[in-house]
mmCIF file of C-alpha atoms in Angstrom:
data_model
loop_
_atom_site.group_PDB
_atom_site.id
_atom_site.type_symbol
_atom_site.label_atom_id
_atom_site.label_comp_id
_atom_site.label_asym_id
_atom_site.label_seq_id
_atom_site.Cartn_x
_atom_site.Cartn_y
_atom_site.Cartn_z
ATOM 1 C CA MET A 4 111.756 74.283 100.872
ATOM 2 C CA PRO A 5 108.475 76.235 100.426
ATOM 3 C CA ASN A 6 108.394 79.361 97.845
ATOM 4 C CA PHE A 7 107.807 82.840 98.852
ATOM 5 C CA SER A 8 106.462 85.613 97.066
ATOM 6 C CA TYR A 9 107.944 88.974 97.471
ATOM 7 C CA ARG A 10 108.133 92.750 96.566
ATOM 8 C CA GLY A 11 110.648 95.172 96.927
ATOM 9 C CA ARG A 12 112.924 97.853 94.950
ATOM 10 C CA ASN A 13 116.237 97.248 93.454
ATOM 11 C CA GLY A 14 119.201 99.507 93.870
ATOM 12 C CA SER A 15 117.587 101.901 91.184
ATOM 13 C CA GLY A 16 114.684 102.195 93.353
ATOM 14 C CA GLU A 17 112.605 100.291 90.931
ATOM 15 C CA ALA A 18 109.653 97.607 92.010
ATOM 16 C CA VAL A 19 110.455 93.959 91.614
ATOM 17 C CA GLN A 20 108.525 91.119 92.634
ATOM 18 C CA GLY A 21 108.567 87.563 92.043
ATOM 19 C CA ILE A 22 109.069 84.234 93.951
ATOM 20 C CA MET A 23 111.924 82.784 95.453
ATOM 21 C CA GLU A 24 112.831 79.620 97.501
ATOM 22 C CA GLY A 25 113.818 79.701 100.832
ATOM 23 C CA ALA A 26 113.633 78.041 104.430
ATOM 24 C CA THR A 27 111.765 80.872 105.993
ATOM 25 C CA ALA A 28 110.969 84.297 104.856
ATOM 26 C CA GLY A 29 113.935 85.662 106.683
ATOM 27 C CA ALA A 30 116.457 83.401 104.751
ATOM 28 C CA VAL A 31 114.461 84.929 101.410
ATOM 29 C CA ALA A 32 114.954 88.517 102.980
ATOM 30 C CA ASP A 33 118.597 87.780 103.574
ATOM 31 C CA LEU A 34 119.325 86.662 99.885
ATOM 32 C CA LEU A 35 117.444 89.851 98.623
ATOM 33 C CA VAL A 36 119.464 92.200 100.665
ATOM 34 C CA GLY A 37 122.537 90.269 99.281
ATOM 35 C CA SER A 38 121.490 90.729 95.745
ATOM 36 C CA GLY A 39 120.484 94.568 96.569
ATOM 37 C CA THR A 40 117.036 94.581 96.695
ATOM 38 C CA THR A 41 115.154 95.815 99.424
ATOM 39 C CA PRO A 42 112.085 93.672 100.758
ATOM 40 C CA ILE A 43 108.707 95.468 101.319
ATOM 41 C CA GLU A 44 106.735 92.513 101.588
ATOM 42 C CA ILE A 45 107.565 88.628 101.840
ATOM 43 C CA LYS A 46 104.731 86.299 102.014
ATOM 44 C CA PRO A 47 104.223 82.233 101.516
ATOM 45 C CA ALA A 48 103.436 81.736 97.993
ATOM 46 C CA ALA A 49 99.737 80.571 97.148
ATOM 47 C CA ALA A 50 101.334 76.885 95.840
ATOM 48 C CA SER A 51 103.182 76.496 99.050
ATOM 49 C CA ALA A 52 100.114 76.017 101.419
ATOM 50 C CA GLY A 53 99.925 72.171 102.218
ATOM 51 C CA ALA A 54 98.500 70.173 104.668
ATOM 52 C CA GLY A 55 100.001 72.012 107.465
ATOM 53 C CA GLY A 56 98.874 75.147 106.286
ATOM 54 C CA SER A 57 95.716 75.624 108.547
ATOM 55 C CA SER A 58 97.312 75.197 111.564
ATOM 56 C CA LYS A 59 100.044 77.494 110.740
ATOM 57 C CA LEU A 60 97.399 80.133 109.853
ATOM 58 C CA ASN A 61 95.907 79.641 113.461
ATOM 59 C CA ILE A 62 98.811 80.240 114.858
ATOM 60 C CA GLU A 63 99.484 83.511 112.841
ATOM 61 C CA ILE A 64 95.946 84.623 113.857
ATOM 62 C CA PHE A 65 95.971 84.116 117.244
ATOM 63 C CA ARG A 66 99.601 85.152 117.957
ATOM 64 C CA LYS A 67 100.716 88.408 119.304
ATOM 65 C CA LYS A 68 102.137 90.545 116.871
ATOM 66 C CA VAL A 69 104.828 93.218 116.774
ATOM 67 C CA GLN A 70 103.001 96.800 117.199
ATOM 68 C CA HIS A 71 103.847 100.306 116.171
ATOM 69 C CA VAL A 72 104.635 100.838 119.820
ATOM 70 C CA ASP A 73 107.047 98.439 120.136
ATOM 71 C CA ILE A 74 109.210 99.623 117.184
ATOM 72 C CA LEU A 75 108.666 103.105 118.571
ATOM 73 C CA LEU A 76 110.169 102.214 122.070
ATOM 74 C CA PHE A 77 112.868 100.075 120.271
ATOM 75 C CA SER A 78 113.859 103.027 118.335
ATOM 76 C CA LYS A 79 114.389 105.216 121.188
ATOM 77 C CA GLN A 80 115.782 102.808 123.617
ATOM 78 C CA ILE A 81 118.305 101.484 121.295
ATOM 79 C CA TYR A 82 119.395 105.398 120.508
ATOM 80 C CA THR A 83 119.904 105.561 124.267
ATOM 81 C CA LEU A 84 121.907 102.800 124.877
ATOM 82 C CA LEU A 85 124.276 103.219 121.667
ATOM 83 C CA LYS A 86 124.836 106.981 122.606
ATOM 84 C CA ALA A 87 125.777 105.535 126.080
ATOM 85 C CA GLY A 88 128.519 103.413 124.656
ATOM 86 C CA VAL A 89 126.685 100.164 125.269
ATOM 87 C CA PRO A 90 127.470 97.390 122.745
ATOM 88 C CA ILE A 91 124.762 96.941 120.288
ATOM 89 C CA MET A 92 124.768 93.055 121.272
ATOM 90 C CA ARG A 93 124.268 94.088 125.246
ATOM 91 C CA ALA A 94 122.144 96.585 124.209
ATOM 92 C CA LEU A 95 119.481 94.034 122.116
ATOM 93 C CA ALA A 96 120.076 91.760 125.111
ATOM 94 C CA GLY A 97 118.810 94.227 127.728
ATOM 95 C CA LEU A 98 115.771 95.154 125.585
ATOM 96 C CA GLN A 99 115.041 91.708 124.582
ATOM 97 C CA GLU A 100 114.999 90.767 128.705
ATOM 98 C CA SER A 101 112.666 94.326 129.266
ATOM 99 C CA SER A 102 110.234 93.494 126.402
ATOM 100 C CA THR A 103 106.711 92.772 127.426
ATOM 101 C CA ASN A 104 105.823 91.521 124.119
ATOM 102 C CA PRO A 105 106.448 87.974 123.468
ATOM 103 C CA ALA A 106 106.815 88.344 119.551
ATOM 104 C CA MET A 107 109.206 91.473 119.889
ATOM 105 C CA ARG A 108 111.556 89.432 121.914
ATOM 106 C CA ASP A 109 111.285 86.645 119.355
ATOM 107 C CA VAL A 110 112.198 89.563 117.065
ATOM 108 C CA LEU A 111 115.344 90.751 119.289
ATOM 109 C CA GLN A 112 116.327 87.237 119.640
ATOM 110 C CA ASP A 113 116.321 86.749 115.808
ATOM 111 C CA LEU A 114 118.438 90.384 115.245
ATOM 112 C CA ARG A 115 121.127 88.946 117.846
ATOM 113 C CA ASP A 116 121.678 85.538 116.351
ATOM 114 C CA SER A 117 121.576 87.430 112.889
ATOM 115 C CA LEU A 118 124.445 89.654 114.057
ATOM 116 C CA ASP A 119 126.198 86.869 115.736
ATOM 117 C CA SER A 120 126.326 84.996 112.421
ATOM 118 C CA GLY A 121 127.943 88.318 110.688
ATOM 119 C CA ARG A 122 125.236 89.890 109.285
ATOM 120 C CA GLU A 123 124.810 93.701 109.427
ATOM 121 C CA LEU A 124 122.017 95.370 111.545
ATOM 122 C CA SER A 125 120.130 96.416 108.579
ATOM 123 C CA ALA A 126 120.251 93.311 106.752
ATOM 124 C CA ALA A 127 119.002 91.622 109.823
ATOM 125 C CA LEU A 128 116.048 94.077 110.436
ATOM 126 C CA ALA A 129 115.210 93.601 106.704
ATOM 127 C CA ARG A 130 114.428 89.787 107.926
ATOM 128 C CA HIS A 131 111.144 91.312 109.616
ATOM 129 C CA PRO A 132 109.647 93.347 106.970
ATOM 130 C CA ARG A 133 106.362 93.303 108.828
ATOM 131 C CA ALA A 134 108.133 94.950 111.780
ATOM 132 C CA PHE A 135 110.619 97.257 110.078
ATOM 133 C CA ASP A 136 109.225 98.783 106.887
ATOM 134 C CA ALA A 137 111.701 99.233 103.609
ATOM 135 C CA PHE A 138 112.133 103.118 105.010
ATOM 136 C CA TYR A 139 112.932 102.209 108.296
ATOM 137 C CA VAL A 140 116.015 99.307 106.915
ATOM 138 C CA ALA A 141 117.088 101.962 104.496
ATOM 139 C CA MET A 142 117.593 104.546 107.122
ATOM 140 C CA VAL A 143 119.427 102.065 109.299
ATOM 141 C CA ARG A 144 121.583 100.836 106.426
ATOM 142 C CA VAL A 145 122.598 104.976 105.736
ATOM 143 C CA GLY A 146 123.445 105.050 109.182
ATOM 144 C CA GLU A 147 125.769 101.838 109.037
ATOM 145 C CA MET A 148 127.345 103.536 106.089
ATOM 146 C CA THR A 149 127.881 106.957 107.458
ATOM 147 C CA GLY A 150 128.469 105.938 111.319
ATOM 148 C CA ARG A 151 126.027 107.791 112.732
ATOM 149 C CA LEU A 152 123.702 105.018 113.691
ATOM 150 C CA GLU A 153 122.294 106.410 117.021
ATOM 151 C CA GLU A 154 121.407 109.877 115.174
ATOM 152 C CA VAL A 155 119.379 107.458 112.761
ATOM 153 C CA PHE A 156 117.710 106.064 115.349
ATOM 154 C CA ILE A 157 116.575 109.057 117.072
ATOM 155 C CA ARG A 158 115.569 110.787 113.919
ATOM 156 C CA MET A 159 113.294 107.627 113.274
ATOM 157 C CA PHE A 160 111.690 107.934 116.904
ATOM 158 C CA ASP A 161 110.479 111.358 116.042
ATOM 159 C CA HIS A 162 109.527 110.302 112.538
ATOM 160 C CA MET A 163 107.417 107.628 114.298
ATOM 161 C CA GLU A 164 106.266 109.380 117.374
ATOM 162 C CA PHE A 165 105.026 112.160 114.440
ATOM 163 C CA GLU A 166 102.868 109.599 112.368
ATOM 164 C CA ARG A 167 101.400 108.122 115.789
ATOM 165 C CA PHE A 168 100.223 111.449 116.758
ATOM 166 C CA MET A 169 98.661 112.318 113.349
ATOM 167 C CA LYS A 170 97.330 108.941 113.255
ATOM 168 C CA GLU A 171 95.505 109.538 116.681
ATOM 169 C CA GLN A 172 94.366 112.743 115.982
ATOM 170 C CA VAL A 173 92.282 111.800 112.971
ATOM 171 C CA LYS A 174 91.034 108.628 115.086
ATOM 172 C CA SER A 175 89.775 111.258 117.725
ATOM 173 C CA ALA A 176 88.401 113.700 115.304
ATOM 174 C CA LEU A 177 86.243 110.845 113.596
ATOM 175 C CA ARG A 178 85.373 108.996 116.795
ATOM 176 C CA TYR A 179 82.013 111.065 117.445
ATOM 177 C CA PRO A 180 80.763 111.396 114.136
ATOM 178 C CA SER A 181 81.091 107.744 113.501
ATOM 179 C CA PHE A 182 79.266 107.365 117.001
ATOM 180 C CA VAL A 183 76.579 109.383 115.711
ATOM 181 C CA VAL A 184 76.079 107.671 112.415
ATOM 182 C CA ALA A 185 75.749 104.328 113.797
ATOM 183 C CA ALA A 186 73.473 105.528 116.127
ATOM 184 C CA MET A 187 71.342 107.049 113.396
ATOM 185 C CA VAL A 188 71.734 103.743 111.480
ATOM 186 C CA PHE A 189 70.652 101.514 114.518
ATOM 187 C CA ALA A 190 67.680 103.665 115.060
ATOM 188 C CA MET A 191 66.585 103.328 111.710
ATOM 189 C CA ALA A 192 66.642 99.628 111.657
ATOM 190 C CA VAL A 193 64.889 99.486 114.805
ATOM 191 C CA VAL A 194 62.156 102.020 113.437
ATOM 192 C CA ASN A 195 61.627 99.967 110.357
ATOM 193 C CA VAL A 196 61.600 96.381 112.206
ATOM 194 C CA PHE A 197 59.445 97.043 115.089
ATOM 195 C CA VAL A 198 57.932 100.540 115.088
ATOM 196 C CA ILE A 199 56.269 101.209 111.981
ATOM 197 C CA PRO A 200 54.931 97.674 111.440
ATOM 198 C CA THR A 201 52.909 98.416 114.430
ATOM 199 C CA PHE A 202 51.425 101.419 113.196
ATOM 200 C CA ALA A 203 50.732 99.699 109.607
ATOM 201 C CA LYS A 204 48.380 97.503 111.189
ATOM 202 C CA VAL A 205 46.628 100.434 112.615
ATOM 203 C CA PHE A 206 46.511 102.389 109.343
ATOM 204 C CA LYS A 207 44.806 99.174 107.576
ATOM 205 C CA GLY A 208 41.650 99.940 109.555
ATOM 206 C CA PHE A 209 41.479 103.319 108.289
ATOM 207 C CA GLY A 210 39.781 102.264 104.993
ATOM 208 C CA ALA A 211 41.090 105.272 103.449
ATOM 209 C CA GLU A 212 43.972 106.165 101.066
ATOM 210 C CA LEU A 213 47.246 106.919 102.878
ATOM 211 C CA PRO A 214 49.734 109.837 101.938
ATOM 212 C CA LEU A 215 52.285 109.137 99.813
ATOM 213 C CA MET A 216 55.116 109.622 102.700
ATOM 214 C CA THR A 217 53.419 107.002 104.707
ATOM 215 C CA ARG A 218 52.931 104.350 101.873
ATOM 216 C CA ILE A 219 56.723 104.689 101.268
ATOM 217 C CA LEU A 220 57.401 104.012 104.776
ATOM 218 C CA LEU A 221 55.058 101.261 105.113
ATOM 219 C CA ASN A 222 56.505 99.464 101.956
ATOM 220 C CA THR A 223 60.210 100.299 102.829
ATOM 221 C CA SER A 224 59.574 98.544 106.140
ATOM 222 C CA GLU A 225 57.426 95.546 104.498
ATOM 223 C CA PHE A 226 60.180 95.096 102.569
ATOM 224 C CA THR A 227 63.249 95.247 105.411
ATOM 225 C CA VAL A 228 61.043 92.893 107.740
ATOM 226 C CA THR A 229 60.456 90.436 104.575
ATOM 227 C CA TRP A 230 63.736 90.630 103.252
ATOM 228 C CA TRP A 231 66.343 91.097 106.064
ATOM 229 C CA PRO A 232 67.870 88.311 105.683
ATOM 230 C CA ALA A 233 68.846 88.792 102.287
ATOM 231 C CA ILE A 234 70.137 92.352 102.814
ATOM 232 C CA PHE A 235 71.970 91.030 105.740
ATOM 233 C CA GLY A 236 73.508 88.534 104.047
ATOM 234 C CA GLY A 237 74.271 90.860 100.940
ATOM 235 C CA GLY A 238 75.567 93.314 103.386
ATOM 236 C CA ILE A 239 78.354 90.979 104.767
ATOM 237 C CA VAL A 240 78.979 89.315 100.733
ATOM 238 C CA PHE A 241 79.408 93.285 99.768
ATOM 239 C CA GLY A 242 81.684 93.732 102.524
ATOM 240 C CA ILE A 243 83.774 90.840 101.707
ATOM 241 C CA MET A 244 84.021 91.424 98.111
ATOM 242 C CA PHE A 245 84.838 95.081 98.720
ATOM 243 C CA THR A 246 87.534 94.371 101.162
ATOM 244 C CA ARG A 247 89.166 91.851 98.794
ATOM 245 C CA TYR A 248 88.944 94.470 95.872
ATOM 246 C CA ILE A 249 90.595 97.103 97.668
ATOM 247 C CA ARG A 250 93.298 95.088 98.668
ATOM 248 C CA THR A 251 94.297 94.357 94.962
ATOM 249 C CA ARG A 252 96.596 96.909 93.231
ATOM 250 C CA LEU A 253 93.674 98.374 91.226
ATOM 251 C CA GLY A 254 91.009 98.348 94.050
ATOM 252 C CA ARG A 255 93.857 99.944 96.633
ATOM 253 C CA LEU A 256 94.578 102.692 93.793
ATOM 254 C CA TRP A 257 90.862 103.185 93.359
ATOM 255 C CA TRP A 258 89.924 103.415 96.900
ATOM 256 C CA ASP A 259 92.838 105.729 97.987
ATOM 257 C CA ARG A 260 92.096 108.035 95.003
ATOM 258 C CA PHE A 261 88.547 108.147 96.365
ATOM 259 C CA LYS A 262 89.351 108.586 99.753
ATOM 260 C CA LEU A 263 90.927 112.114 98.873
ATOM 261 C CA LYS A 264 87.838 113.323 97.068
ATOM 262 C CA ILE A 265 85.938 113.045 100.161
ATOM 263 C CA PRO A 266 84.367 116.378 101.287
ATOM 264 C CA ILE A 267 86.081 117.754 104.044
ATOM 265 C CA ALA A 268 87.958 114.451 105.586
ATOM 266 C CA GLY A 269 89.787 114.387 101.739
ATOM 267 C CA SER A 270 91.632 117.238 102.437
ATOM 268 C CA ILE A 271 92.729 116.021 105.698
ATOM 269 C CA ILE A 272 93.952 112.731 104.473
ATOM 270 C CA LEU A 273 95.816 114.367 101.585
ATOM 271 C CA LYS A 274 97.523 116.997 104.103
ATOM 272 C CA ALA A 275 98.360 114.643 106.590
ATOM 273 C CA THR A 276 99.926 111.916 104.101
ATOM 274 C CA LEU A 277 102.039 114.783 102.251
ATOM 275 C CA ALA A 278 103.346 115.907 105.881
ATOM 276 C CA ARG A 279 104.221 112.303 106.324
ATOM 277 C CA PHE A 280 105.989 112.265 102.796
ATOM 278 C CA ALA A 281 107.600 115.922 103.401
ATOM 279 C CA ARG A 282 108.874 114.999 107.026
ATOM 280 C CA SER A 283 110.280 111.349 105.490
ATOM 281 C CA PHE A 284 112.261 112.899 102.891
ATOM 282 C CA ALA A 285 113.659 115.480 104.917
ATOM 283 C CA LEU A 286 114.804 112.746 107.204
ATOM 284 C CA ALA A 287 116.286 110.731 104.327
ATOM 285 C CA SER A 288 117.822 113.623 102.725
ATOM 286 C CA ARG A 289 119.748 115.069 106.038
ATOM 287 C CA SER A 290 120.884 111.399 106.598
ATOM 288 C CA GLY A 291 122.683 111.442 103.194
ATOM 289 C CA VAL A 292 120.450 109.106 101.221
ATOM 290 C CA PRO A 293 120.609 109.980 97.351
ATOM 291 C CA ILE A 294 117.273 111.589 96.120
ATOM 292 C CA ILE A 295 116.398 108.884 93.743
ATOM 293 C CA GLN A 296 116.625 106.359 96.622
ATOM 294 C CA ALA A 297 114.685 108.674 99.281
ATOM 295 C CA LEU A 298 111.652 108.945 96.613
ATOM 296 C CA SER A 299 111.600 105.367 96.153
ATOM 297 C CA ASN A 300 111.640 104.302 99.741
ATOM 298 C CA VAL A 301 109.234 107.126 100.704
ATOM 299 C CA ALA A 302 106.819 106.310 98.071
ATOM 300 C CA ALA A 303 107.026 102.660 99.428
ATOM 301 C CA THR A 304 105.938 103.609 102.494
ATOM 302 C CA VAL A 305 103.351 105.850 102.199
ATOM 303 C CA ASP A 306 99.900 105.025 103.095
ATOM 304 C CA ASN A 307 98.287 105.795 100.329
ATOM 305 C CA ALA A 308 98.260 104.098 96.477
ATOM 306 C CA HIS A 309 97.710 107.271 94.496
ATOM 307 C CA LEU A 310 99.951 109.412 96.054
ATOM 308 C CA ALA A 311 102.525 106.762 96.062
ATOM 309 C CA LEU A 312 101.881 106.682 92.183
ATOM 310 C CA LYS A 313 102.739 110.235 92.239
ATOM 311 C CA LEU A 314 105.693 110.472 94.437
ATOM 312 C CA GLU A 315 107.446 107.074 92.004
ATOM 313 C CA GLU A 316 106.275 109.766 88.664
ATOM 314 C CA MET A 317 108.580 112.365 90.647
ATOM 315 C CA ARG A 318 111.336 109.762 90.987
ATOM 316 C CA ASP A 319 111.279 108.566 87.674
ATOM 317 C CA GLY A 320 111.469 112.222 86.427
ATOM 318 C CA VAL A 321 114.425 112.894 88.549
ATOM 319 C CA GLU A 322 116.048 109.996 87.129
ATOM 320 C CA ARG A 323 115.503 111.176 83.569
ATOM 321 C CA GLY A 324 117.277 114.268 84.672
ATOM 322 C CA ASP A 325 114.522 116.735 85.493
ATOM 323 C CA SER A 326 114.784 119.057 88.724
ATOM 324 C CA ILE A 327 112.320 118.059 91.605
ATOM 325 C CA LEU A 328 110.391 121.410 91.329
ATOM 326 C CA ARG A 329 109.259 120.423 87.705
ATOM 327 C CA THR A 330 108.214 116.781 88.661
ATOM 328 C CA ALA A 331 106.533 118.044 91.977
ATOM 329 C CA MET A 332 104.663 120.427 89.423
ATOM 330 C CA ARG A 333 103.440 117.602 87.131
ATOM 331 C CA THR A 334 102.245 115.523 90.192
ATOM 332 C CA LYS A 335 99.717 118.337 90.789
ATOM 333 C CA ILE A 336 98.995 117.229 94.325
ATOM 334 C CA PHE A 337 101.050 120.301 96.008
ATOM 335 C CA THR A 338 99.884 123.789 96.926
ATOM 336 C CA PRO A 339 101.448 126.673 95.452
ATOM 337 C CA VAL A 340 103.202 128.001 98.392
ATOM 338 C CA VAL A 341 104.688 124.410 98.693
ATOM 339 C CA ILE A 342 105.749 124.538 95.299
ATOM 340 C CA GLN A 343 107.577 127.838 96.232
ATOM 341 C CA MET A 344 109.435 126.521 99.061
ATOM 342 C CA ILE A 345 110.649 123.219 97.043
ATOM 343 C CA ALA A 346 111.957 125.544 94.349
ATOM 344 C CA VAL A 347 113.877 127.995 97.158
ATOM 345 C CA GLY A 348 115.095 124.753 98.679
ATOM 346 C CA GLU A 349 116.512 123.233 95.666
ATOM 347 C CA GLU A 350 118.050 126.594 94.347
ATOM 348 C CA SER A 351 119.604 127.482 97.623
ATOM 349 C CA GLY A 352 120.910 123.586 98.524
ATOM 350 C CA ALA A 353 118.946 123.370 101.559
ATOM 351 C CA LEU A 354 116.081 121.429 100.104
ATOM 352 C CA ASP A 355 115.916 119.077 103.378
ATOM 353 C CA ASP A 356 115.181 122.250 105.517
ATOM 354 C CA MET A 357 112.530 123.333 103.189
ATOM 355 C CA MET A 358 110.715 120.195 103.044
ATOM 356 C CA GLN A 359 111.171 119.977 106.999
ATOM 357 C CA GLU A 360 109.061 123.140 106.861
ATOM 358 C CA VAL A 361 106.698 121.680 104.325
ATOM 359 C CA ALA A 362 106.127 119.071 106.828
ATOM 360 C CA ASP A 363 105.269 121.459 109.741
ATOM 361 C CA MET A 364 103.032 123.492 107.764
ATOM 362 C CA TYR A 365 100.767 120.534 106.720
ATOM 363 C CA GLN A 366 101.173 119.351 110.491
ATOM 364 C CA ASN A 367 99.733 122.554 111.332
ATOM 365 C CA GLU A 368 96.992 122.779 108.640
ATOM 366 C CA VAL A 369 95.750 119.206 109.483
ATOM 367 C CA GLU A 370 95.945 119.771 113.346
ATOM 368 C CA TYR A 371 94.051 123.042 113.006
ATOM 369 C CA GLN A 372 91.566 121.301 110.241
ATOM 370 C CA LEU A 373 90.956 118.208 112.996
ATOM 371 C CA LYS A 374 89.923 120.711 116.006
ATOM 372 C CA SER A 375 87.474 122.116 113.645
ATOM 373 C CA LEU A 376 86.135 118.765 112.023
ATOM 374 C CA GLY A 377 83.724 118.343 114.475
ATOM 375 C CA GLN A 378 82.456 121.673 114.119
ATOM 376 C CA LYS A 379 81.974 121.279 110.244
ATOM 377 C CA ILE A 380 80.173 117.808 110.724
ATOM 378 C CA GLU A 381 77.903 118.518 113.284
ATOM 379 C CA PRO A 382 75.519 120.792 111.447
ATOM 380 C CA ILE A 383 75.581 118.022 108.648
ATOM 381 C CA LEU A 384 74.700 115.525 111.233
ATOM 382 C CA ILE A 385 71.916 117.500 112.523
ATOM 383 C CA VAL A 386 70.290 118.628 109.190
ATOM 384 C CA VAL A 387 70.524 114.999 108.530
ATOM 385 C CA LEU A 388 68.724 113.750 111.487
ATOM 386 C CA GLY A 389 65.991 116.535 111.025
ATOM 387 C CA VAL A 390 65.597 115.061 107.771
ATOM 388 C CA MET A 391 65.002 111.459 108.994
ATOM 389 C CA VAL A 392 62.948 112.950 112.055
ATOM 390 C CA LEU A 393 60.677 114.955 109.780
ATOM 391 C CA ILE A 394 60.483 111.979 107.345
ATOM 392 C CA LEU A 395 59.046 109.589 110.191
ATOM 393 C CA ALA A 396 56.507 112.293 111.697
ATOM 394 C CA LEU A 397 55.175 113.060 108.409
ATOM 395 C CA GLY A 398 54.858 109.410 107.552
ATOM 396 C CA ILE A 399 53.345 108.177 110.687
ATOM 397 C CA PHE A 400 50.943 111.437 112.142
ATOM 398 C CA LEU A 401 49.495 112.625 108.651
ATOM 399 C CA PRO A 402 46.984 109.683 108.555
ATOM 400 C CA MET A 403 46.185 110.241 112.125
ATOM 401 C CA TRP A 404 45.944 113.968 111.451
ATOM 402 C CA ASP A 405 43.560 113.408 108.398
ATOM 403 C CA LEU A 406 41.571 110.956 110.437
ATOM 404 C CA GLY A 407 41.189 113.172 113.356
ATOM 405 C CA ARG A 408 40.038 115.904 110.840
ATOM 406 C CA VAL A 409 37.135 113.520 109.210
ATOM 407 C CA ALA A 410 36.137 112.484 112.548
ATOM 408 C CA SER A 411 35.677 116.319 113.618
ATOM 409 C CA LYS A 412 33.584 116.886 110.240
ATOM 410 C CA ARG A 413 31.177 114.234 111.238
#
């Protein structure tokens, strides 16, 4: 049987990883769940790639995958059916028939088969870590234990809808600046490769020393035209190496930390991530998940390695007996207002309500900053574009102006 490498969290919330033998990734997930480990990622081990690896890789690449919207609809629909009293097996069968995504239909079929074989729903969901993350599985497990499964599904729907809203807002805000930057880069490439070389032929006939700005433009253009294959190839190599680096643990940690320091955008990324954390923690707390486990699950699903590390430090502090307030203060990622709300929530026993307030506050701030993001970026883009035009104008027209002045003196 092939080997699979896995990452997960044990019952104490500690990160575990290793290699396990199993027929499929789902079978490995079953073994992990049975041993009290919640799987986060399961993938074939490098040594298990054989002769048929390339064909399987092609199938995985071209096969349609389960999308975020598929899980969103699944959560909403299963909640509605369970609330109406429909048995879960019949509900899954109905959802499978109505699903338009073949990959989601396969997942639903596997869920039905798993339930038929006696597995719990949370264990069946854990067989598909790419579709249902550790936080989703943990919440469903809590719903099974408390008998409030349909309530968990509607809460997960609201949570995922909130995450989708935040991502769409960020994409919408960055769409125009990204287009302008791409247009500027393309325009500079065209000018360097096609426009400036034409002027270079004219300038050579002047027989006089050219201004410094013109010499810089001509040398830059000559270097670009001569070495463009090396520049293009170097850019591709750099992109591949950079992508591989940020996929490593240290690279991901550095990149996520760097993103938080980007002017304007870093503040939005931080607040959006903390809003997701606060809402996830409030959801887990309200559903009866222990604080340590809630922090572990939320840290494992936060889309930022640096902040996940800070949340793991919070979990370790709480596990040692510290209060959430003191551990939150040590992370230095929360504003004083949020620290005060955590203190009130911990003292009053309504921490979940306070964390929900924190999430709403961060969400409002992010929405406001996203609406004004374009107004903040536009002046910067205009200044950069103006400087570029000024450099080109001075570099190209100064020699002509000098030539015209000399000619007029004659």
